[in-house]
C-alpha cells in the first residue's frame, strides 16, 4: 500500500520540463554549462549554429542567463565588444529580463516603476542589438530579437513591418520572424483586428513548403486570438468561452491541414518543431484529439510557457489536458 500511496502523491507535472522546447543534446549541454557559469563553452557551440537553430539556441541560452546579463556584458568587454554571438546573446537576455520585470499582465496592472525599469532595459537591448546587426549584417537572428525590442518600446506598425522584412530578406522561412510578427500585429498592442493577424498567419501557412515548420505559425495566431477573446474583450465568462470555442472550431480544419502539411513523411526535423507541437497540442485536444495527443507526445515532456500560460501555470495547464 505504501508504494501505491507514494505513486498517487506524485504531482501531475512530474517529469515535465519548462521552456526547453528543443530536441538538441548540444543545446542541453550548452545550457547546463551556462548554469554553472561556463559561458565560453556555450558561446563556442552557439557560433556553429545557423538559420532557425541559431534563433532557438539564442533563446535557450538567454533563458539560462536571465539575471546574469552583467556577466555577459563583462565577457563581451573582455572580447573587445564586437563578438556577434555574444552581442546577440546579451541582447536576447536583456529582452527576457525586461519582459520578466514588466510581466505578462495587461498594462493597467503594471506599475509605473515596472514600466520605467522595463523601458530602460529595452533601450539598452536596442543599442546592443544594433551592434549585433553591425557585426553580422547577413544574420537574420538579430532582427528577430529587434522585433521584441520594438514591441516593448511601442514602435509603430511600419517599423514592425520593416524589421520583419529585414529578417526574411536574410532568412525567408524564418519561423521566429513570422511568429514574432504575429505577436507584433496582435490587437492587444495597437487595436489591430484579429482577422488581419489570422490572415497573415494563414497566408504564411499556405506559402510554407510541404514539410516546413513555418506553416505552424498559424497555430501561434489562433492561440493568440483565443487569448484576446478571454483577456481583452468585454463579455461575461460564458460568452467568452463560447466565443473561444467558436473561434477554435472555425480554425480547426485549417489547423489540421497546416499540421499535416508540416509533418510530411520523410521530412527532416527542424529546430522549432517542439515549439510548434506545443501550440498544436494546446489547440487540438478538443477538436482533433488524436492529432492533439500526437503533438503532446512529440513534445517529449518539454512544455513552453506560451501558449500554455494563456491557461494558467504552463506545466499545470498541460497536465490538465494530457495527464488526467
C-alpha angles and dihedrals in degrees: 000000000000092000093051091047091055091049091051090053094057110112117249087238094058111135095013118129122207124224101348093111100164138091098223122120092192091057090047088054092047092052090049089052091052091050090060093044099261101135096159095063091050092046092053091054092046092056090063094058128099138176118359091349088063091055092047092049091048092052094046095048092045092052089052091049098050107136093022102076090120089060090051090049091051091050089049091054090051088055093050098264096270106088105130098208094045091049090050092047092048092049092052092046091052090050091053093045090050095049091047089058093046090046125204093276123121112270093254089064096050117092125235090245091053090051093047093052091043093053092046091054093045091051089055089048088051091057093046095048089050089058090047089056091049093051095045107026094168095052117103095197099078088056091055089052088048089056091065092043088055093050090052094047093047098245115182124259092257089059091050091052091049092052091048091051091050091052097048092044085067098035112014095189096045107154090195095051094049094043092048091051089056088057093042094056095041113129093242091074105040108006090254118156128268088227091060093050093046092046091055091050093046091051089049091052091049092051095044115108116248108271093024120126088215091089090064088076084089089068090054090054095048090049090050090049091053089051089053092052092052100038110027107035127088105235138107121268095261093053092047092053090048092049093048092048091050091049094051092046091051091053097037096099095044089048092051091046092051091049093050091047089052098046097058115166111264095016118150115247115253130210097248095048096108092048089053092048089054091059095046092047089050094051107032105050094096100032105037103013097179093054092043091052091047091055091046089054091047091056090074088219091299107135123192121217089232124084096009093060087064085076098042129271104018098224093044092046091054092045091050091058101039109020107050 
